[in-house]
Every structure is written in structure tokens, then in C-alpha cells.
Coordinates of C-alpha atoms and ligand atoms in Angstrom, one line a residue:
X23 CA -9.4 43.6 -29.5
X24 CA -9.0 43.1 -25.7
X25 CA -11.7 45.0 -24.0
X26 CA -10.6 47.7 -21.3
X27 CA -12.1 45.2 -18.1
X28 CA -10.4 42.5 -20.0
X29 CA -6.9 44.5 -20.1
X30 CA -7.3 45.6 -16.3
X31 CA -7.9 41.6 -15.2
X32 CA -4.5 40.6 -17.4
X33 CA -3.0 43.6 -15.8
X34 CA -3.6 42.6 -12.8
X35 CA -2.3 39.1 -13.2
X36 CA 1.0 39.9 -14.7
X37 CA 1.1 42.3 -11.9
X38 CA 1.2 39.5 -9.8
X39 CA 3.0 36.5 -11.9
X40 CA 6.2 39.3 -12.8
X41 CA 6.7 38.8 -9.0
X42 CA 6.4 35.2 -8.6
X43 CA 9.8 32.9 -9.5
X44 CA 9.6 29.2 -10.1
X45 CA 10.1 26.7 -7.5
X46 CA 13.1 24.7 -7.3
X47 CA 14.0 21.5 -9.5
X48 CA 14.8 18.3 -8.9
X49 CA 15.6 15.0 -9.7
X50 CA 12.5 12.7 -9.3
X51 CA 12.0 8.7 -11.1
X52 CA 10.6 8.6 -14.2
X53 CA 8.0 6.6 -12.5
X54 CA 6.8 9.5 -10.9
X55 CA 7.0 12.2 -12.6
X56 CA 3.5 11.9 -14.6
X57 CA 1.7 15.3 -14.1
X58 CA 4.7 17.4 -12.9
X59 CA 6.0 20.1 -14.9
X60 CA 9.7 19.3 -16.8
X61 CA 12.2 21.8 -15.5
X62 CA 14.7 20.9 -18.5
X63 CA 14.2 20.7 -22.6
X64 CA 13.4 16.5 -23.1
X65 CA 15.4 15.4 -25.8
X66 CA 16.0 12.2 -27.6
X67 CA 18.6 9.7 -26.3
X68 CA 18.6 7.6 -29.4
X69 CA 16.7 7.5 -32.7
X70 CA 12.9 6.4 -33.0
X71 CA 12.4 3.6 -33.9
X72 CA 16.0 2.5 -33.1
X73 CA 16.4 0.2 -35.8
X74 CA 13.9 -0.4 -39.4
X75 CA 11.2 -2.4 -37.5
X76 CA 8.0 -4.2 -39.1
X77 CA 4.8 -2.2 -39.2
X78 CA 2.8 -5.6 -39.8
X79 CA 3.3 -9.4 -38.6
X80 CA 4.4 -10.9 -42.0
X81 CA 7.9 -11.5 -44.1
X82 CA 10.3 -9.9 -45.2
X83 CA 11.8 -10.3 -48.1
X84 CA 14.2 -8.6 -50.9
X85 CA 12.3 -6.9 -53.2
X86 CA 14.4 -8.4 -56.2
X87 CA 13.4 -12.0 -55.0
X88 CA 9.7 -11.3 -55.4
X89 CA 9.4 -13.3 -58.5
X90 CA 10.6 -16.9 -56.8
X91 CA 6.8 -16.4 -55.2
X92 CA 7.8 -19.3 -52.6
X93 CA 10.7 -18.8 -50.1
X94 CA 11.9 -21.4 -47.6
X95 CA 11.2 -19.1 -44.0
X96 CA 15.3 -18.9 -43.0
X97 CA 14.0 -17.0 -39.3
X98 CA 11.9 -15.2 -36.8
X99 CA 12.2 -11.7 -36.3
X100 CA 10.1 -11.1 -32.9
X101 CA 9.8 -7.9 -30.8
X102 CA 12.7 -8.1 -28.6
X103 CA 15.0 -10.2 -30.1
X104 CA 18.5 -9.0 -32.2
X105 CA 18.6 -8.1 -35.7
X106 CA 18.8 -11.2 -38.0
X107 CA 20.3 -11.6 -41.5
X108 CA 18.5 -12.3 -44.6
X109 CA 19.9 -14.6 -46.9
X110 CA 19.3 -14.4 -50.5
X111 CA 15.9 -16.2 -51.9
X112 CA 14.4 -16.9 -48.8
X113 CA 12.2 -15.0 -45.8
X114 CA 12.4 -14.1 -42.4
X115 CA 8.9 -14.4 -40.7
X116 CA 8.5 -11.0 -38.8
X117 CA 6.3 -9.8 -36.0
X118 CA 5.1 -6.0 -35.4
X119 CA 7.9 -4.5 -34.3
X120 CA 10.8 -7.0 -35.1
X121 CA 14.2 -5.8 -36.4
X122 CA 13.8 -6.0 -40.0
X123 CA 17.0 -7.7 -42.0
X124 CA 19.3 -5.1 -43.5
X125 CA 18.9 -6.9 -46.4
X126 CA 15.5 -6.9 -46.6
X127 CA 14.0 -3.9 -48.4
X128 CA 10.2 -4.4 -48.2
X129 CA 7.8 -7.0 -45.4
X130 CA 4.9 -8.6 -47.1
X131 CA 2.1 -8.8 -44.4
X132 CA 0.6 -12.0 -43.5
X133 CA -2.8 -12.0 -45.2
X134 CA -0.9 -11.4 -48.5
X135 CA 0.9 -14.7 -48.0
X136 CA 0.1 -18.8 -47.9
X137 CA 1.6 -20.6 -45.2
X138 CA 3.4 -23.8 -45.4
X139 CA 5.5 -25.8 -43.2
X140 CA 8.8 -24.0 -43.1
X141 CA 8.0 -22.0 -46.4
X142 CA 5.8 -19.4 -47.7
X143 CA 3.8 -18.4 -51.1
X144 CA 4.0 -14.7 -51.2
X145 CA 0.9 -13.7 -53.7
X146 CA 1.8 -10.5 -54.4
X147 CA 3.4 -9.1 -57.7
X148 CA 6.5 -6.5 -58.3
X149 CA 3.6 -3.7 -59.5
X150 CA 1.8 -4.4 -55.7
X151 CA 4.7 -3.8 -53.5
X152 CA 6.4 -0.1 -53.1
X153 CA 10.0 -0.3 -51.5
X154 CA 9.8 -0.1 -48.0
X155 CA 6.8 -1.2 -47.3
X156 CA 5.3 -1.8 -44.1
X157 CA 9.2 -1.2 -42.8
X158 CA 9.3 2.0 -40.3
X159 CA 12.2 3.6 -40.7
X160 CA 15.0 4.2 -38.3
X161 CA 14.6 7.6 -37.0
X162 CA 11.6 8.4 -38.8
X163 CA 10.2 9.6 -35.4
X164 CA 12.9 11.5 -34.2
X165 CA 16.5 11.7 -34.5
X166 CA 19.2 11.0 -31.8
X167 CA 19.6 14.5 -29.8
X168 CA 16.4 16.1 -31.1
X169 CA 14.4 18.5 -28.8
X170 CA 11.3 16.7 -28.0
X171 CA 9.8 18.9 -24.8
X172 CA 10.5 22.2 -23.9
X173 CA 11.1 22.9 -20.2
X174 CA 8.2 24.2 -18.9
X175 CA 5.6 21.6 -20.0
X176 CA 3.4 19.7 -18.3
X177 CA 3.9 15.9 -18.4
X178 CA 0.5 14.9 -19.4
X179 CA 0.3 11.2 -20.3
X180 CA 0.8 11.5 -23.8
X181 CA 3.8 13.3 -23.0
X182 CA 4.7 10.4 -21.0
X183 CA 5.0 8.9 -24.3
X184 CA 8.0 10.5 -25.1
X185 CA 9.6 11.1 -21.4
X186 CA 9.7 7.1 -20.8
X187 CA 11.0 6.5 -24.1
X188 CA 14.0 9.0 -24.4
X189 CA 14.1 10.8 -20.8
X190 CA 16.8 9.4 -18.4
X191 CA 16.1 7.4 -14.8
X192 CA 16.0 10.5 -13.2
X193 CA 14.0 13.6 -14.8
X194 CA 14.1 17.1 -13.9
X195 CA 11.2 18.4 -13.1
X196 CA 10.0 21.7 -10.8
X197 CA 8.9 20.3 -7.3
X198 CA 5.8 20.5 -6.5
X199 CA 3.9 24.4 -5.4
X200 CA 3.0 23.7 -1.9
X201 CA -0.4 25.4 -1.2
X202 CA -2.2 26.4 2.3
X203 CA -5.9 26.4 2.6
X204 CA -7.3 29.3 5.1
X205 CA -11.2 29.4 5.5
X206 CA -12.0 32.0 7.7
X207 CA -15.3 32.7 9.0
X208 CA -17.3 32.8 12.6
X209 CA -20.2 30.8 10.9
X210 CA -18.1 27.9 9.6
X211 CA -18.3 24.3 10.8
X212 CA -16.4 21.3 9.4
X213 CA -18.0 19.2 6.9
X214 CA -20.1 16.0 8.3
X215 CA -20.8 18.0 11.9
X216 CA -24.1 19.4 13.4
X217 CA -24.8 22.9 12.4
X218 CA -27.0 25.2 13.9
X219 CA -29.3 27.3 12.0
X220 CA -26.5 30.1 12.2
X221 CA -23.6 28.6 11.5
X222 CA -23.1 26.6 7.6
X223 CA -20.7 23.8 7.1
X224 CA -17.3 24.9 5.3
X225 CA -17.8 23.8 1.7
X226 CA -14.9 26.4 0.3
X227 CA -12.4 24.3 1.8
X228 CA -13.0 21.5 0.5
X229 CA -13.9 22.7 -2.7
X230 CA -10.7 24.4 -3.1
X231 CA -9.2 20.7 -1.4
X232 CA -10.5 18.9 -4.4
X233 CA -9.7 21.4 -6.7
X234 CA -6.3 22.1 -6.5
X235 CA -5.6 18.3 -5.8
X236 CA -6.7 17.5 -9.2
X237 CA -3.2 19.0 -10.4
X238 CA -0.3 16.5 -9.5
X239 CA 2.0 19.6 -9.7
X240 CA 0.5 21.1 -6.7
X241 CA 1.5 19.8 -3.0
X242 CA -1.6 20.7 -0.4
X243 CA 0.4 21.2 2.9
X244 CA -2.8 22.6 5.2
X245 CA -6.4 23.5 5.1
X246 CA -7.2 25.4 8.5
X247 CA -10.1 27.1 9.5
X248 CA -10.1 29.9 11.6
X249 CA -12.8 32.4 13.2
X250 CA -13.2 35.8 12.2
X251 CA -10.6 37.2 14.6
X252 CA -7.9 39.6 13.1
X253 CA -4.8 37.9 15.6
X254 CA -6.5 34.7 14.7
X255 CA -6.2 34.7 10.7
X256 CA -2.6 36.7 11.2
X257 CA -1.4 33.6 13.3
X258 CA -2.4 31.1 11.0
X259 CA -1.6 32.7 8.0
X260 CA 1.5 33.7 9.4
X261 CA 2.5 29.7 9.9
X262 CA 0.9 28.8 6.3
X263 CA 3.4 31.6 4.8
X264 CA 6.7 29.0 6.8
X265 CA 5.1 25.7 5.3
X266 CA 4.1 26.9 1.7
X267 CA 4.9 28.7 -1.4
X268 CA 1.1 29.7 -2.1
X269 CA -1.7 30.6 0.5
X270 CA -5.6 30.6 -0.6
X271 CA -7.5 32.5 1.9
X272 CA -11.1 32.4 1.4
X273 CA -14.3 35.0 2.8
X274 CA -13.1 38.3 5.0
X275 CA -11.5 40.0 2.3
X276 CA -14.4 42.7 1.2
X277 CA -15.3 45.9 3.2
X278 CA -17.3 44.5 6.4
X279 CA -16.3 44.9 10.2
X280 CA -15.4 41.4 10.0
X281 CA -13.1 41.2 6.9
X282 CA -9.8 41.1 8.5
X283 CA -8.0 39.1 5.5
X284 CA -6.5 42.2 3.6
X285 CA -5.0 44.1 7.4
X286 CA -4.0 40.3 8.4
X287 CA -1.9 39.7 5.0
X288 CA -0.5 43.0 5.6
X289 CA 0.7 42.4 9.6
X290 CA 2.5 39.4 7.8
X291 CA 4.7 40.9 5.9
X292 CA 2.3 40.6 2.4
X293 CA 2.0 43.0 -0.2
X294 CA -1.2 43.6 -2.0
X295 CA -0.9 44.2 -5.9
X296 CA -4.6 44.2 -6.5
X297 CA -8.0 44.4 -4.6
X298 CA -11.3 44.0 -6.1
X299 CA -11.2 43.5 -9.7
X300 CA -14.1 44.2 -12.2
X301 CA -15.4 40.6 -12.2
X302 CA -19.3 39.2 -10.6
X303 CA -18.9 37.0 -8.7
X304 CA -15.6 37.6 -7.1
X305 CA -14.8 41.1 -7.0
X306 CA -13.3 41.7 -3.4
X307 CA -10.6 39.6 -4.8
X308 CA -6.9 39.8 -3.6
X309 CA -4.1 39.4 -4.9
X310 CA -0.4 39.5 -2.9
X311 CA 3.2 38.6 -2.5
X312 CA 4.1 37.5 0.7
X313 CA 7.9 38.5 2.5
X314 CA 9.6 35.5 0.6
X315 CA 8.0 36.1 -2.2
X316 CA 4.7 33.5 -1.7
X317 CA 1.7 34.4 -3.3
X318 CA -1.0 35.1 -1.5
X319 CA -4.5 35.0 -3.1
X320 CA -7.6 36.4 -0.5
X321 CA -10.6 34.9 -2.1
X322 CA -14.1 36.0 -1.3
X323 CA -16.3 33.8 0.9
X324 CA -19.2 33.0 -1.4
X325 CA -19.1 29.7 -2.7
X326 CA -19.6 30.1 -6.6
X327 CA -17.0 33.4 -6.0
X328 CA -14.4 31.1 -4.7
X329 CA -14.3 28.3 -7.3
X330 CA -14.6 30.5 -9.9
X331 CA -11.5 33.2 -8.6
X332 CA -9.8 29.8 -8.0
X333 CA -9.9 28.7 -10.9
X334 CA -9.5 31.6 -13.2
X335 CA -7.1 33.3 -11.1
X336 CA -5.6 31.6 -8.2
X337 CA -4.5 28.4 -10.8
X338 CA -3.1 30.8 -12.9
X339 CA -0.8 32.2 -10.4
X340 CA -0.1 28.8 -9.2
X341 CA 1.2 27.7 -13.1
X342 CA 4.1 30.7 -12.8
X343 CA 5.1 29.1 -9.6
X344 CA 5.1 25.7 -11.1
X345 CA 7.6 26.8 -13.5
X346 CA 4.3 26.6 -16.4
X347 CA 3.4 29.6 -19.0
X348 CA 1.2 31.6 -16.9
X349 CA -0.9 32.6 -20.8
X350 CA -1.9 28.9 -21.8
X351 CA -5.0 27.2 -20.3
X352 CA -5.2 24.1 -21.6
X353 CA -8.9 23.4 -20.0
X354 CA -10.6 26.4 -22.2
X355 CA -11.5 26.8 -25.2
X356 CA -14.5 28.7 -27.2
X357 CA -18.4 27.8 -26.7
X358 CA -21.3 28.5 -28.1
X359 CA -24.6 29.0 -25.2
X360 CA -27.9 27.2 -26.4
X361 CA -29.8 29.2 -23.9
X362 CA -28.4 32.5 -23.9
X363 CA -30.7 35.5 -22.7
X364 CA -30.4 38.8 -23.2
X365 CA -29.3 39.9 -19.5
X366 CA -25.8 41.2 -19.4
X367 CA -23.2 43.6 -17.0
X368 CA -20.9 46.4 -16.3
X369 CA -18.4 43.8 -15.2
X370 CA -17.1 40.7 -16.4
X371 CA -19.3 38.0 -16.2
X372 CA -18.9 34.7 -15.6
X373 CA -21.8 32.7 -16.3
X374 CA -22.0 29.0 -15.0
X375 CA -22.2 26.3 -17.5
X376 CA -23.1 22.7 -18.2
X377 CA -21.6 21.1 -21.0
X378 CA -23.4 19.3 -23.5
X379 CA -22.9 16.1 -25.2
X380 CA -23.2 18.2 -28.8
X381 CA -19.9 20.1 -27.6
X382 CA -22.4 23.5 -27.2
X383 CA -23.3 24.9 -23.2
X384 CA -26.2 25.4 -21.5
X385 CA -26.4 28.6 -18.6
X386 CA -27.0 27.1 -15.4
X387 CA -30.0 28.5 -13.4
X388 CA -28.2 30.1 -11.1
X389 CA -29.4 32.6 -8.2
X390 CA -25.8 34.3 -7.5
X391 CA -22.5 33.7 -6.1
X392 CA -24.0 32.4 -2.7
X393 CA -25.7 29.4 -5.1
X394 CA -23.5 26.5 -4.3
X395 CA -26.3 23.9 -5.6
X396 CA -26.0 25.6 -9.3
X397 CA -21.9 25.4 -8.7
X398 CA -22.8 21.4 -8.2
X399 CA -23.7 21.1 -11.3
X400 CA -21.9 23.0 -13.4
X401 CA -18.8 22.0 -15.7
X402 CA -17.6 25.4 -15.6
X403 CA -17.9 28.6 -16.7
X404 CA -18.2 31.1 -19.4
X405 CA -15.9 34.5 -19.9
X406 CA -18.5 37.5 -20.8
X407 CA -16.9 40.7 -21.5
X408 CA -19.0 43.4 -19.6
X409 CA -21.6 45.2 -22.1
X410 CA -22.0 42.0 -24.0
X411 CA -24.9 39.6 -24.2
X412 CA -25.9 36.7 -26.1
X413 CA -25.0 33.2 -27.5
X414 CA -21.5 33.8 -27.9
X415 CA -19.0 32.1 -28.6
X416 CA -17.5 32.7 -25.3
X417 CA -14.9 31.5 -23.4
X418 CA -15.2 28.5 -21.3
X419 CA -13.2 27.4 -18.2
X420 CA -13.6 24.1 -17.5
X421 CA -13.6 22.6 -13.6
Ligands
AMP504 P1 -17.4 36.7 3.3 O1 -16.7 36.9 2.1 O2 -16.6 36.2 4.5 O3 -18.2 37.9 3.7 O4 -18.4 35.5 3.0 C1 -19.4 35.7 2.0 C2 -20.4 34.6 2.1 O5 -19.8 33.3 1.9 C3 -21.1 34.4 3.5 O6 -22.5 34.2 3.3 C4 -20.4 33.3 4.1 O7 -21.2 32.6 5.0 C5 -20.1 32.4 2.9 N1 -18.9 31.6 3.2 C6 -17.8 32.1 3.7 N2 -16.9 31.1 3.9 C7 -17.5 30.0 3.5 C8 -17.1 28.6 3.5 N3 -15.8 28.2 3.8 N4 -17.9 27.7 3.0 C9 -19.2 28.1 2.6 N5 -19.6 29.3 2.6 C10 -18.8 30.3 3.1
MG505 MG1 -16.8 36.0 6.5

């Protein structure tokens, strides 16, 4: 049963995604496409394996010949090289992977053989062998024209498997969702300079930097910072929305003097579909579509609120435009806490969390959204439905 918080967060999403199309496809090199997300069903160009191959280095042999127990070796059958014939009472040495002989219905591996100089003793009886043996099939993989992919997915490399094998020199795939980074904030200094005791160095940005750089699918075409000025945040935001399909703005977005991010999305042509969600930390949280149909996500400025909204929210939005299923999250699944205590909330929680080597998660200590030491050492976070408490299982959203 989805819980009524639960049903307003997915609400708000959808809200969101319905609005968001795609991004264009293209062309791009095989070589490159790893991590990019296919634009067009993969199918297979040929059957897999091509041709019966060996599953073993041995020889092959007709089955019916098995009696003669030494063969003169007539060939090699390597990787690589053309199919060979078999002619009756002998072998054809064979490698992993070497054409089997047409002729040939089973390979004997190597340790079930003695070796001579251009013959072989195959030790073996008729009631060891089963027809076929060690031989992989033609096609047993997949057949010529099969639907391997569906458009949509993400190439991950064991995807890759299949998309170098059967896809073409050129695959489509969606380009990649180009994504500005806004930090706004009086207080704000870059990383690596001199802060006074008033001022704290920008971490969001670079958090959301590394973040959203750990998905080949995404392009990051900015990061700015800007002051807490209302012209200020509409200027830049207003160039971010030329350069990029996706802006993240982080801090000014709740309901101070200085939170200028909801009035500056708006002087830019954006739309807001939700604001403030009922979710600790992150509950200023914004979500728009910009005049070309952008999205535009207005993060709040704490630290642990941004990477958490980030990832829960902002990457999901992100996946629609990538062309991805906007439901599917590959990096979660269900833990169990090892810790848990008996606290719990009106509002969705979510809980920082290290991982453990026993698969199971342990809270982080944590003292609130403005904690961006506990953030440094988490893995991720936990999903607790508000009124709820305890070891779980939850669900876990992984960095
Ligand atoms: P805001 O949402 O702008 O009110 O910011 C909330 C809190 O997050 C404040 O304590 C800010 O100083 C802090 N904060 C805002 N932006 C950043 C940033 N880029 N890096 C680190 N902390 C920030
Ligand atoms: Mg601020």
C-alpha cells in the first residue's frame, strides 16, 4: 500500500516528468557510447555464436568413429580461422572457440585425450560422450533479428556485451541532458579560498559537480555561483536556461527575505509544479518547467538537503529527459538498519546510511541537514515513510 506522503511525492514527480520530453538522438561510435542511453530497440545482426564453435580446447570427432580410439589429427581449428572439414576416422584438433567441422558431432576435451605426434588416443567410451558435447550451438544465444535491448536502456557494460557484438558502427542513442549548476548564496566562497568566519566555502556545487558527473548520460555545461541578489540569480539562470536542458539551483528557495530562487524562476519564463514537499531534509524543494520546456529543480541550500533532493528527485527528472523510465532506480534496493531507534516523523524521512560489508546498514550519527561531515560518510540513504520507526527493511538510495 503506498502511504498518502508517499502518493503526494510520486505525484509530484509525475507532475513534473509528464512535462518533460526526451532529448534528441543521434548517431554516436560504438566506441563511445558506453553509459548513454539507446534511443532505438538493439537487435541481433547475425546469430550467436555464428557458427557451432568449441566450448573446450580439444578434438573433434564423429561420434560414430569413437571406437577407432586413435585418430590421425587431419587439422587445427583455432579462433579466427574458417570452418574446416572433417574427414571420416580422423580429428581436427580444436581450440575454445574454433569452428567446429560440420561433420563433427561431439569435441572431446583435451584432458580426456593422449597426445601423440600427429595423432591422438581419445580415452573416452560411446556411454561417456552425449552428442554435442562441448559444441555451442549456432544461435543458441540469440537468433539473427532477435530483440536484444529495448530503446530506453541504459548501456551499462554488460550491455556493452551485446551492443559491440550485434549493434552497428554507429548506434543511436539520446544525446546527452546538459545540466547547469546555480549556487546561490551571499556567504558562499569557492572551494580551496580563504573564508572568513562569515562566509563558508561552496560544497553544494561541487557536490552536485561530482554527482551528476558520475552518469555518462548527463553533459555538465556550467556551475556558477551567484549572490543572493534577485536580478543576479534571474540573469544567470536566465543564460543557464539558453545552454541547457536541466538547471539545479541550490539554497534561496524557502520563505526568507533572501530566497529569491522561486520569483527568479518565475521572471524567467518557469513554471512551478510543486514547492515544498513533505520530506526532512529537503522540504522547500522545487520543482519547474522552464519556457522550452527545461526542467528546473530549486534545491534547498543545506548540504545533506541538497544531495539527498538531488539524488532522489533531481536524477529522477534527469532519467525522463535522458530518454530512461523515470519508475526504475537501479541503485536501490531494500535494507535492513542494525541500529535502528525508535525516533521517527510526520514527514518522510530520509535517514543517512553506511553500508555494511554483511549487506545490512548502519544510521549515520547525524546532527541534521546542515551536517555535511555525516553526508561524507555516508553511502546513502534510507526511505522512511512518516509515522514509521524501526529496523525496516527500508529503502535505500545509494550515492
Ligand atoms: P538556504 O537554503 O539558502 O537558506 O541555505 C540553507 C543553509 O545551507 C545555509 O546555512 C547556507 O549557508 C547553506 N548553504 C547554502 N548554499 C550552500 C553551498 N553552496 N554550500 C554549502 N552550504 C550552503
Ligand atoms: Mg541562502
Amino acid at each position: 500500500m503506498q502511504l498518502p506522503q508517499l502518493d503526494q511525492l510520486m505525484a509530484a514527480i509525475h507532475r513534473v516528468a509528464d512535462l518533460l520530453s526526451p532529448v534528441n538522438s543521434e548517431l554516436t561510435p560504438v566506441e563511445l557510447v558506453a553509459g548513454r542511453v539507446l534511443a532505438e530497440p538493439l537487435c541481433a545482426d547475425r546469430d550467436s555464436p555464428p557458427l557451432n564453435v568449441s566450448a573446450m580446447d580439444g578434438y573433434a570427432i564423429r561420434s560414430s568413429d569413437l571406437l577407432l580410439k586413435t585418430f590421425p589429427v587431419q587439422a587445427i581449428a583455432a579462433a579466427g580461422v574458417k570452418k574446416t572439414c572433417l574427414t571420416p576416422h580422423t580429428a581436427v584438433r580444436i581450440f575454445t572457440g574454433g569452428p567446429v567441422p560440420d561433420e563433427a558431432d561431439i569435441v572431446v576435451k583435451r584432458e580426456d585425450t593422449v597426445e601423440h605426434e600427429g595423432s591422438v588416443t581419445i580415452s573416452l567410451t560411446p556411454n561417456d560422450i552425449v552428442l554435442g558435447q562441448n559444441i555451442r550451438k549456432q544461435g543458441e544465444n540469440c537468433r539473427a533479428g532477435q530483440a536484444l535491448i529495448p530503446s530506453g536502456t541504459l548501456l551499462t557494460a554488460s550491455r556493452m556485451s551485446s551492443v559491440a557484438t550485434f549493434g552497428p558502427a554507429m548506434v543511436s542513442t539520446y544525446r546527452q541532458v546538459k545540466v547547469g549548476i546555480l549556487n546561490t548564496g551571499d556567504e558562499l566562497v569557492p572551494p580551496g579560498q580563504p573564508a572568513q568566519p562569515w562566509q563558508i566555502r561552496d560544497s553544494n556545487g561541487p557536490v552536485l559537480e561530482s554527482f551528476l558527473r558520475q552518469h555518462s548520460w548527463i553533459e555538465v555545461v556550467e556551475r556558477r555561483s551567484v549572490g543572493d541578489e534577485l536580478s543576479e540569480i534571474v540573469d544567470a539562470l536566465h543564460s543557464q536556461l539558453q545552454l541547457a536542458d536541466a538547471v539545479m539551483l541550490t539554497g534561496g528557495v524557502s520563505m526568507g527575505d533572501r530566497d529569491h530562487v522561486p520569483e527568479a524562476i518565475q521572471a524567467c519564463g518557469g513554471r512551478a509544479l510543486f514547492h515544498r514537499l513533505p520530506i526532512r531534509p529537503g522540504k522547500p524543494i522545487l520543482g519547474a518547467i522552464g519556457p522550452n520546456g527545461q526542467l528546473i529543480c530549486g534545491l534547498p541550500g543545506n548540504p545533506v538537503s541538497v544531495a539527498v533532493t538531488a539524488r532522489r528527485f533531481a536524477l529522477t527528472l534527469l532519467r525522463k529527459l535522458s530518454g530512461q523510465n523515470v519508475d526504475t532506480d537501479p541503485a536501490s534496493r531494500m535494507v535492513t538498519i542494525v541500529n535502528p531507534d525508535s525516533k521517527m516523523l510526520d514527514l518522510i524521512w530520509y535517514r543517512l546510511i553506511k553500508m555494511l560489508p554483511d549487506g545490512n546498514a548502519e544510521l549515520c550519527d547525524s546532527s541534521g541537514s546542515g551536517d555535511l561531515v555525516s553526508l561524507s560518510t555516508s553511502d546513502g540513504f534510507v526511505e522512511i515513510p512518516a509515522g514509521q520507526s524501526g529496523a525496516g527493511p527500508w529503502l535505500l538510495r545509494s550515492w
